[in-house]
Short mmCIF file of C-alpha atoms and ligand atoms in Angstrom, two decimals:
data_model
loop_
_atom_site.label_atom_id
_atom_site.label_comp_id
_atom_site.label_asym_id
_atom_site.label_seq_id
_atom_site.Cartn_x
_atom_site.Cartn_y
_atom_site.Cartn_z
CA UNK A 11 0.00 0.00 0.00
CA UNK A 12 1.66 2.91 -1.10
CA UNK A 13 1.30 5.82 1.19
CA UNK A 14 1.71 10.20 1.37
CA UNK A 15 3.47 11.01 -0.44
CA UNK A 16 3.72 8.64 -2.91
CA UNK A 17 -0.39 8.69 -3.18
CA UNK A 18 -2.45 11.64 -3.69
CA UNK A 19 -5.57 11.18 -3.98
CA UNK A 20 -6.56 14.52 -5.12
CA UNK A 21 -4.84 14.10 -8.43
CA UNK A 22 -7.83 12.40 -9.55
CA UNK A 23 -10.18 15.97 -8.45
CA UNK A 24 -7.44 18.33 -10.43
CA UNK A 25 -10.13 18.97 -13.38
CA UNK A 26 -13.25 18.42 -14.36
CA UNK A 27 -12.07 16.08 -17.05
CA UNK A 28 -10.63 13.81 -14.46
CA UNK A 29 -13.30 13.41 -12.08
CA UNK A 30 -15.58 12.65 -14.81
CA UNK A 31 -13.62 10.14 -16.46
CA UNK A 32 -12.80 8.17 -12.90
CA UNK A 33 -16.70 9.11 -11.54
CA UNK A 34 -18.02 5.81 -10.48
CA UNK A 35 -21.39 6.05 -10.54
CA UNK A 36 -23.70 7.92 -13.29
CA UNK A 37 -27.18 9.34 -13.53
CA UNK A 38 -29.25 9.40 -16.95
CA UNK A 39 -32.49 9.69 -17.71
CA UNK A 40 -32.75 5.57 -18.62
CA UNK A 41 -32.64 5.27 -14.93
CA UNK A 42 -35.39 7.44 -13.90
CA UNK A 43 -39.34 6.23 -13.70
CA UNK A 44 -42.01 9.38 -13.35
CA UNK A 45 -45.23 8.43 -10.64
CA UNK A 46 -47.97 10.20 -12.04
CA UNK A 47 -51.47 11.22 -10.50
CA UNK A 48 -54.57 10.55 -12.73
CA UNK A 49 -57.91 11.60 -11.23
CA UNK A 50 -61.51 10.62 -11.89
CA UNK A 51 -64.02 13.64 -13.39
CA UNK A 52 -61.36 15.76 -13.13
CA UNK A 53 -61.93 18.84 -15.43
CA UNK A 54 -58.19 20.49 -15.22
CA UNK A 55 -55.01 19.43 -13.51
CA UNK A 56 -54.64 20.12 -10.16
CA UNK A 57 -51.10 20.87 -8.35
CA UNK A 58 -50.51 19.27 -5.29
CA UNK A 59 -50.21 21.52 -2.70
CA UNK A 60 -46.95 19.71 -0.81
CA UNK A 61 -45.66 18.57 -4.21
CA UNK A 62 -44.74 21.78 -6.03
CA UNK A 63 -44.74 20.78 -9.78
CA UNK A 64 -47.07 18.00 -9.48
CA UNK A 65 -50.56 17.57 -10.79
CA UNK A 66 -53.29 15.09 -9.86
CA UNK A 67 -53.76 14.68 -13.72
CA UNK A 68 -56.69 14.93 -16.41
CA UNK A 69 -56.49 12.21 -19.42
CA UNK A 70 -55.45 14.67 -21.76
CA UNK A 71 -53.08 16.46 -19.51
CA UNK A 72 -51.40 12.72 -18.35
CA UNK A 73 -51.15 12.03 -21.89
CA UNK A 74 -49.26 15.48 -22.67
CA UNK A 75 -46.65 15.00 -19.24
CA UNK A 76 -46.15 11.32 -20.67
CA UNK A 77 -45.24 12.57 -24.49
CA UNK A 78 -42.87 15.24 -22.51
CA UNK A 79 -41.48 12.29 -20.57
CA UNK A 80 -40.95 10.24 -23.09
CA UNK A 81 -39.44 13.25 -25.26
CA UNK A 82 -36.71 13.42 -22.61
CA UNK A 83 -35.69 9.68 -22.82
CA UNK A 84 -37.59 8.94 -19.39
CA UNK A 85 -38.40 5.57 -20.13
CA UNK A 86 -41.49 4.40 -17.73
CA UNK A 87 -43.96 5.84 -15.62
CA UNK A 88 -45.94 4.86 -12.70
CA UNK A 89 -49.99 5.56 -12.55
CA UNK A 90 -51.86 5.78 -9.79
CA UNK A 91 -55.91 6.55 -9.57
CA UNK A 92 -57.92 8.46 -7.61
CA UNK A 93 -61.65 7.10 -8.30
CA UNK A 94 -64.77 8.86 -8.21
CA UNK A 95 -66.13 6.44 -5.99
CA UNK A 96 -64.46 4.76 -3.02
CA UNK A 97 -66.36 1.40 -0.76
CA UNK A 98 -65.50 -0.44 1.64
CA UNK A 99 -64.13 -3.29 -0.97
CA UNK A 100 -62.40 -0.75 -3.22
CA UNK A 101 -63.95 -1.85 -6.07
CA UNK A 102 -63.56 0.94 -8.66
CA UNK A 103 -59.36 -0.46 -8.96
CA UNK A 104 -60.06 -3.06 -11.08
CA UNK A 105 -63.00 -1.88 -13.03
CA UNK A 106 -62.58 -2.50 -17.02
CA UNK A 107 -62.80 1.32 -17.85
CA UNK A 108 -61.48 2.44 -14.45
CA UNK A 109 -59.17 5.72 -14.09
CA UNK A 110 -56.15 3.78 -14.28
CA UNK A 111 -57.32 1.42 -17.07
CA UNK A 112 -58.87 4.02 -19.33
CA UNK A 113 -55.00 5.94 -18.70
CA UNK A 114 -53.24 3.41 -19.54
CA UNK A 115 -55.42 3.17 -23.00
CA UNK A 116 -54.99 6.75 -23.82
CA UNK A 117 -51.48 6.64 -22.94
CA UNK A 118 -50.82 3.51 -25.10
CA UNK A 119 -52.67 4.54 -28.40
CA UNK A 120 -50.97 7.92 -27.92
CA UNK A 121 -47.49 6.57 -27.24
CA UNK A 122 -47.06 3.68 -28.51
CA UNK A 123 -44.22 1.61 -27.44
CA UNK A 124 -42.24 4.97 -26.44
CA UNK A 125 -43.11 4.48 -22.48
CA UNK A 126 -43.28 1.47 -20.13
CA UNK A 127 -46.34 1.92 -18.48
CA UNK A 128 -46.47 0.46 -14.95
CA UNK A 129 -49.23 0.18 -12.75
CA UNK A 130 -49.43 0.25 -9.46
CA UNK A 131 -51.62 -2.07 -8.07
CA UNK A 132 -53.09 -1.19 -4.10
CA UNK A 133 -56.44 -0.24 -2.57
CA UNK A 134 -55.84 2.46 -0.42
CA UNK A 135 -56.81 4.97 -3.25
CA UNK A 136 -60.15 3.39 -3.54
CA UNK A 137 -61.56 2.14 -0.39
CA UNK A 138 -63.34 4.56 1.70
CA UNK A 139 -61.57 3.68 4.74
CA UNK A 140 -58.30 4.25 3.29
CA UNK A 141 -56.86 0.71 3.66
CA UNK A 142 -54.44 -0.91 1.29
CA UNK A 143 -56.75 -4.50 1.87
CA UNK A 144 -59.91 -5.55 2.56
CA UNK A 145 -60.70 -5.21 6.35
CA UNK A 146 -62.04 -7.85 8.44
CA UNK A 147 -62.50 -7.00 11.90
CA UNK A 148 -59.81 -4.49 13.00
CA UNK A 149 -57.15 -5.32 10.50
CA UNK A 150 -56.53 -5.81 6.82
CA UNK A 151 -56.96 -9.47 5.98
CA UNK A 152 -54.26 -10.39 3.88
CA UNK A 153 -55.81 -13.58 1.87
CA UNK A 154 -58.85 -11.82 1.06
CA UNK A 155 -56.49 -8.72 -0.42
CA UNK A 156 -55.02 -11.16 -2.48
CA UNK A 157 -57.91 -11.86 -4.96
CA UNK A 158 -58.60 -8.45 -5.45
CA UNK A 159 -54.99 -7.13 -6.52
CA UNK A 160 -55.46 -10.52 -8.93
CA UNK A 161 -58.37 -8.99 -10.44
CA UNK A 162 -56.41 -5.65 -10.90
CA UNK A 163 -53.59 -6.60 -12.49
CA UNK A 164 -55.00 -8.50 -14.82
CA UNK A 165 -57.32 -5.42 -16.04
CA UNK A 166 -54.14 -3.68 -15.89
CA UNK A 167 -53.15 -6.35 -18.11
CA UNK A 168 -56.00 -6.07 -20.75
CA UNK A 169 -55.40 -2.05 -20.52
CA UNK A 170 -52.15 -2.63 -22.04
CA UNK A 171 -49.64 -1.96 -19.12
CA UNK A 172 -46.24 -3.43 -19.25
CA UNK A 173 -45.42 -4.00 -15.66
CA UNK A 174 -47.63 -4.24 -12.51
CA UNK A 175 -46.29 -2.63 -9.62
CA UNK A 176 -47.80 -4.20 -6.43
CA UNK A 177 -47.29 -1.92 -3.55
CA UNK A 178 -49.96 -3.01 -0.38
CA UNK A 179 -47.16 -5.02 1.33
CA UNK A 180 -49.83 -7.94 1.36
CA UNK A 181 -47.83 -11.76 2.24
CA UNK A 182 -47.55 -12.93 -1.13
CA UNK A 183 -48.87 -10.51 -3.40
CA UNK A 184 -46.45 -11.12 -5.66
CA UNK A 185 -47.25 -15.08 -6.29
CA UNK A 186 -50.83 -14.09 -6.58
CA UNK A 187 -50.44 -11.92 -9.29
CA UNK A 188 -47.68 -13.76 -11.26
CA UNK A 189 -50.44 -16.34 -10.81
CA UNK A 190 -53.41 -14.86 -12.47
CA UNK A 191 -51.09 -13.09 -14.84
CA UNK A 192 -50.17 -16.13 -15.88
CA UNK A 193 -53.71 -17.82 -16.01
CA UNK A 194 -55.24 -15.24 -17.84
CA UNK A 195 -52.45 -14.89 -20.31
CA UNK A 196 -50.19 -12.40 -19.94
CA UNK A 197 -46.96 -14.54 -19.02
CA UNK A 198 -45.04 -11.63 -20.31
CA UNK A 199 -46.15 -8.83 -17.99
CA UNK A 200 -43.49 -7.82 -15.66
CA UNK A 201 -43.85 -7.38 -12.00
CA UNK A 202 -41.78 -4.85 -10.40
CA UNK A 203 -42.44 -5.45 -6.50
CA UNK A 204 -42.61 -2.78 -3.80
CA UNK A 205 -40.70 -5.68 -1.44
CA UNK A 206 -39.20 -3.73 1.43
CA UNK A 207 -41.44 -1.11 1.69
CA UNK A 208 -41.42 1.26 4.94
CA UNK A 209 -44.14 2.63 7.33
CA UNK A 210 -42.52 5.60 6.62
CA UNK A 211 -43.90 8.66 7.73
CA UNK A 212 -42.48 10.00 4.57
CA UNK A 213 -45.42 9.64 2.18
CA UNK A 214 -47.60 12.51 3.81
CA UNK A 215 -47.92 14.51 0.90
CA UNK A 216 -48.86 11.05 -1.46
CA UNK A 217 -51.33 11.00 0.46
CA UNK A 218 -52.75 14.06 0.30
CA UNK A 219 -52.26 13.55 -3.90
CA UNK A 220 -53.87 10.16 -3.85
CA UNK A 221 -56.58 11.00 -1.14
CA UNK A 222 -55.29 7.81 0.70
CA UNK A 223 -55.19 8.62 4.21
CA UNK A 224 -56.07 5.58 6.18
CA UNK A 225 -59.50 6.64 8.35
CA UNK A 226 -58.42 4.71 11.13
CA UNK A 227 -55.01 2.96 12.40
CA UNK A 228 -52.49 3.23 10.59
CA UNK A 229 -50.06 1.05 7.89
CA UNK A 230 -47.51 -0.59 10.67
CA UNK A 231 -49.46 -3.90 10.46
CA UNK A 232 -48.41 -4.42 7.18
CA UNK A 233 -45.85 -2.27 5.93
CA UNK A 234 -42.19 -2.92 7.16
CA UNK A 235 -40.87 -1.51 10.92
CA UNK A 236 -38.23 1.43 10.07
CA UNK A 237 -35.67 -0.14 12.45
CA UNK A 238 -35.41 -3.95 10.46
CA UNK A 239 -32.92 -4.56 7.81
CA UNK A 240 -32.43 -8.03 7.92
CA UNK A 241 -35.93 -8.23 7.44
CA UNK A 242 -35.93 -6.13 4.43
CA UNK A 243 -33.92 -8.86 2.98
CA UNK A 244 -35.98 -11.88 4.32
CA UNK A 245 -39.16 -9.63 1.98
CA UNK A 246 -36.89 -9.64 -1.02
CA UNK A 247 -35.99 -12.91 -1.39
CA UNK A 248 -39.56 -14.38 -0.74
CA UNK A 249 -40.91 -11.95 -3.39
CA UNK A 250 -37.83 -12.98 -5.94
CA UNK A 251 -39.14 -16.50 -5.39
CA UNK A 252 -42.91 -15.57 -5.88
CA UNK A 253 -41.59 -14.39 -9.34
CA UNK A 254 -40.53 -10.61 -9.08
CA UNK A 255 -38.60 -8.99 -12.02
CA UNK A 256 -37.28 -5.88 -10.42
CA UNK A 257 -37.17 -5.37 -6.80
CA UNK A 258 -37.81 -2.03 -4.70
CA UNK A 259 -37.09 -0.42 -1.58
CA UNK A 260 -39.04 2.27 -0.24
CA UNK A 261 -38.52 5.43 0.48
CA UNK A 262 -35.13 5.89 -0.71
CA UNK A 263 -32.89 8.21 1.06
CA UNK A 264 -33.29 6.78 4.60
CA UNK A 265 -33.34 3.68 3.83
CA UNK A 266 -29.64 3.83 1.63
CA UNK A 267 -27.78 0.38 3.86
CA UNK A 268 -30.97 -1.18 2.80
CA UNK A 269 -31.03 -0.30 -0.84
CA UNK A 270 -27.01 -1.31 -0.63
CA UNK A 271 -27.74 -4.71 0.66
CA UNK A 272 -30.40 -5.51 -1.49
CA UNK A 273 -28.68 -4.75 -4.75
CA UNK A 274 -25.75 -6.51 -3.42
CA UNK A 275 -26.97 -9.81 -2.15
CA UNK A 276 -29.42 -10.56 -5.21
CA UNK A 277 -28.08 -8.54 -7.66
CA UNK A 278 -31.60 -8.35 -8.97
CA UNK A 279 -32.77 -5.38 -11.36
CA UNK A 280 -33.33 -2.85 -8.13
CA UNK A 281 -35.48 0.14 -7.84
CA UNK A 282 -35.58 2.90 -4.89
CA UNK A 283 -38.36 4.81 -4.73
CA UNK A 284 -37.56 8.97 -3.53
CA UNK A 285 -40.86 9.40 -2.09
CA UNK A 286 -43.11 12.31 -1.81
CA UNK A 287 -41.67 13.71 1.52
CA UNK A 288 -38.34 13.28 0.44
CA UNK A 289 -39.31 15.56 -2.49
CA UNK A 290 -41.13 17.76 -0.78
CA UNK A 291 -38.15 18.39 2.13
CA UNK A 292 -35.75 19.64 -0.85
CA UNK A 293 -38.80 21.80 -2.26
CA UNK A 294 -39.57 22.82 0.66
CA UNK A 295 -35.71 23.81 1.69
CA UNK A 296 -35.94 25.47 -1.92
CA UNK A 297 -38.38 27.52 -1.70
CA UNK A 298 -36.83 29.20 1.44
CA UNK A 299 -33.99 29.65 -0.14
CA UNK A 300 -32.39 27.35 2.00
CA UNK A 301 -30.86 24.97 -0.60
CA UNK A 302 -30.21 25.26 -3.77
CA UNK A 303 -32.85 22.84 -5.49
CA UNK A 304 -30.73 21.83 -8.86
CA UNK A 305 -27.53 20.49 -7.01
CA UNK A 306 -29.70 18.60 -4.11
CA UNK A 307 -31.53 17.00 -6.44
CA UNK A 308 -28.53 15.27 -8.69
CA UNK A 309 -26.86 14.92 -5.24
CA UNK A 310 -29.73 12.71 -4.02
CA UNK A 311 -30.40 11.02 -6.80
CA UNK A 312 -26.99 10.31 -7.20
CA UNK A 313 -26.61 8.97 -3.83
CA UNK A 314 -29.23 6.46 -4.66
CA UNK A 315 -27.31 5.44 -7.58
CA UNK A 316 -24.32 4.89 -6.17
CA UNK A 317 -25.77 3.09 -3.32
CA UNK A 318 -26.76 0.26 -6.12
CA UNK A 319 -30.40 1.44 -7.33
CA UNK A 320 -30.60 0.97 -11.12
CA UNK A 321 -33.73 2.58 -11.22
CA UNK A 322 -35.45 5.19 -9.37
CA UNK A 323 -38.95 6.45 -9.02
CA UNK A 324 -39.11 9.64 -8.29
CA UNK A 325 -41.35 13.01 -8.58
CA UNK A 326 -37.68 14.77 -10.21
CA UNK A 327 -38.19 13.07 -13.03
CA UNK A 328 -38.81 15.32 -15.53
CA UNK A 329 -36.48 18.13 -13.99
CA UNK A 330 -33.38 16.17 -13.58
CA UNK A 331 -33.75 14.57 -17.39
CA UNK A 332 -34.44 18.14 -18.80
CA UNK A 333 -31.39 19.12 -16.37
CA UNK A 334 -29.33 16.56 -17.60
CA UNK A 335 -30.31 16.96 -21.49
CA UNK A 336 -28.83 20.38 -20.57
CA UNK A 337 -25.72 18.68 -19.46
C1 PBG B 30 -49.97 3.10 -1.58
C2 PBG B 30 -48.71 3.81 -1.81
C3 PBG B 30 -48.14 4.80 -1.01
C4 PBG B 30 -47.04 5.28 -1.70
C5 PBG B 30 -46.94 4.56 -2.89
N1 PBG B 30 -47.98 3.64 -2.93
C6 PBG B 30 -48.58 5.40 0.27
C7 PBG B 30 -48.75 4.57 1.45
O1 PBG B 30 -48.30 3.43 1.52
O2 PBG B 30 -49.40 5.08 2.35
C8 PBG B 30 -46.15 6.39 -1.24
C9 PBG B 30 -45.41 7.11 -2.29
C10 PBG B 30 -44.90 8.44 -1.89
O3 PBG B 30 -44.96 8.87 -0.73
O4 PBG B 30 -44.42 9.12 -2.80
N2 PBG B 30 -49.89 1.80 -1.19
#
């Protein structure tokens, strides 16, 4: 090991030349996925009030911010509904001409092949009590949950999506859908699984966007306990063995060891998802003038990089690929 003064590290950091040619880690737009808000009845888009630049979305004006997307070399995007009606079953997700559906239709036949189009398949946006799952008693029951995210992805399915994106942390959600994916034939529809997903208190503002705010309780009896990490692992392998293509953790920036060990025991395809509070805390910090917004965001999405995600889903979508088409 050769030591000062023989080694200097900083002769790597002389120019800008060097540090990008020895950089280890990149960010491009191929690497980005854009979650996007599509409303029910919804006569104009509506910005979110604790997600600056973000819309619960119209057809026409999903369609427009997926062409702009795609225009940028974005590659896939994320839809979530927001119904007209919500019950107690949340029965409006996996209606044939349902928000998401009759999205992913007009995004298709506008789009072509140019986008991935993922759904994300959960209830909490469509029953009235704000539950990702059917409840029985006091609690979600899990088996019950099951069927219905079946029934969803496979309209997904019909409506032309690419990838299904379950995200209720349900005990083998992701066999169930591979399942009737599979039965209903559409062996070829990926599943990119939410599989260590947080009760983070992170997704405020989502929820607020998605109108999802559980009525009662809250998510800790099915989403993942913020201080388990081996655990995080035990959920990714069970959902790579149910049949997952690409693998997520969720939310990103907290939750960087876990991201790391993920990507680095399975070497799986691996996605981190920057959620909504995370965006919001650099808008916020923004708008104050308290951080510049352009330099946090490539810092933090290049921190997820480097910490092994080869995708990430996050509200910066758009802005960093138009930043970085700027170079
Ligand atoms: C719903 C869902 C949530 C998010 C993605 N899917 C919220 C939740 O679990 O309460 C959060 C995303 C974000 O905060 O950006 N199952």
């Amino acid at each position: 090991m050769i030591t000062f003064p023989g080694s200097r590290p900083r002769r790597l950091r002389r120019t800008d030349r060097l540090r990008d040619m020895t950089r280890e880690s990149t960010l491009e737009a191929r690497h980005l996925i854009a979650p996007l808000f599509i409303k029910e009845r919804l006569s104009r888009p509506v910005e979110i009030e604790a997600m600056p630049a973000q819309h619960q979305h119209t057809l026409p004006s999903l369609v427009e911010t997926c062409g702009v997307l795609a225009e940028l070399g974005v590659p896939a995007v994320l839809l979530f509904g927001i119904p007209a009606r919500k019950d107690a079953e949340g029965s409006a997700a996996w209606e044939a001409d349902g928000i998401v559906q009759q999205a992913l239709r007009a995004v298709r036949s506008e789009l072509g092949d140019r986008l991935v189009l993922i759904g994300d398949v959960c209830l909490c946006e469509y029953t009235d009590h704000g539950h990702c799952g059917v409840i029985r008693g006091s609690a979600v029951d899990n088996d019950a949950t099951l069927e219905s995210y079946a029934r969803i992805a496979v309209t997904y399915a019909e409506a032309g999506a690419d990838f299904v994106a379950p995200s209720g942390m349900m005990d083998g959600q992701v066999a169930a859908l591979r399942r009737a994916l599979d039965a209903g034939g559409h062996p070829n529809m990926g599943i990119l699984a939410y599989a260590a997903k947080y009760a983070s208190a992170f997704y405020g503002p989502f929820r607020e966007a998605a109108e999802s705010r559980p009525q009662f309780g809250d998510r800790r009896g099915y989403q993942m306990d913020p201080g388990n990490a081996a655990e995080a692992l035990r959920e990714v392998r069970l959902d790579i063995e149910e049949g997952a293509d690409i693998v997520m953790v969720k939310p990103a920036l907290p939750y960087l060891d876990v991201l790391a060990r993920v990507k680095s025991t399975f070497g799986l395809p691996t996605a981190a998802y920057q959620v909504s509070g995370e965006y919001a805390m650099l808008k916020a910090a923004a708008a104050r003038g308290w951080l510049q917004e352009e330099p946090v965001m490539l810092e933090t999405l290049g921190a997820i990089r480097r910490a092994g995600a080869d995708l990430i889903l996050t509200y910066y979508a758009r802005a960093a690929a138009e930043r970085l088409r700027r170079g």
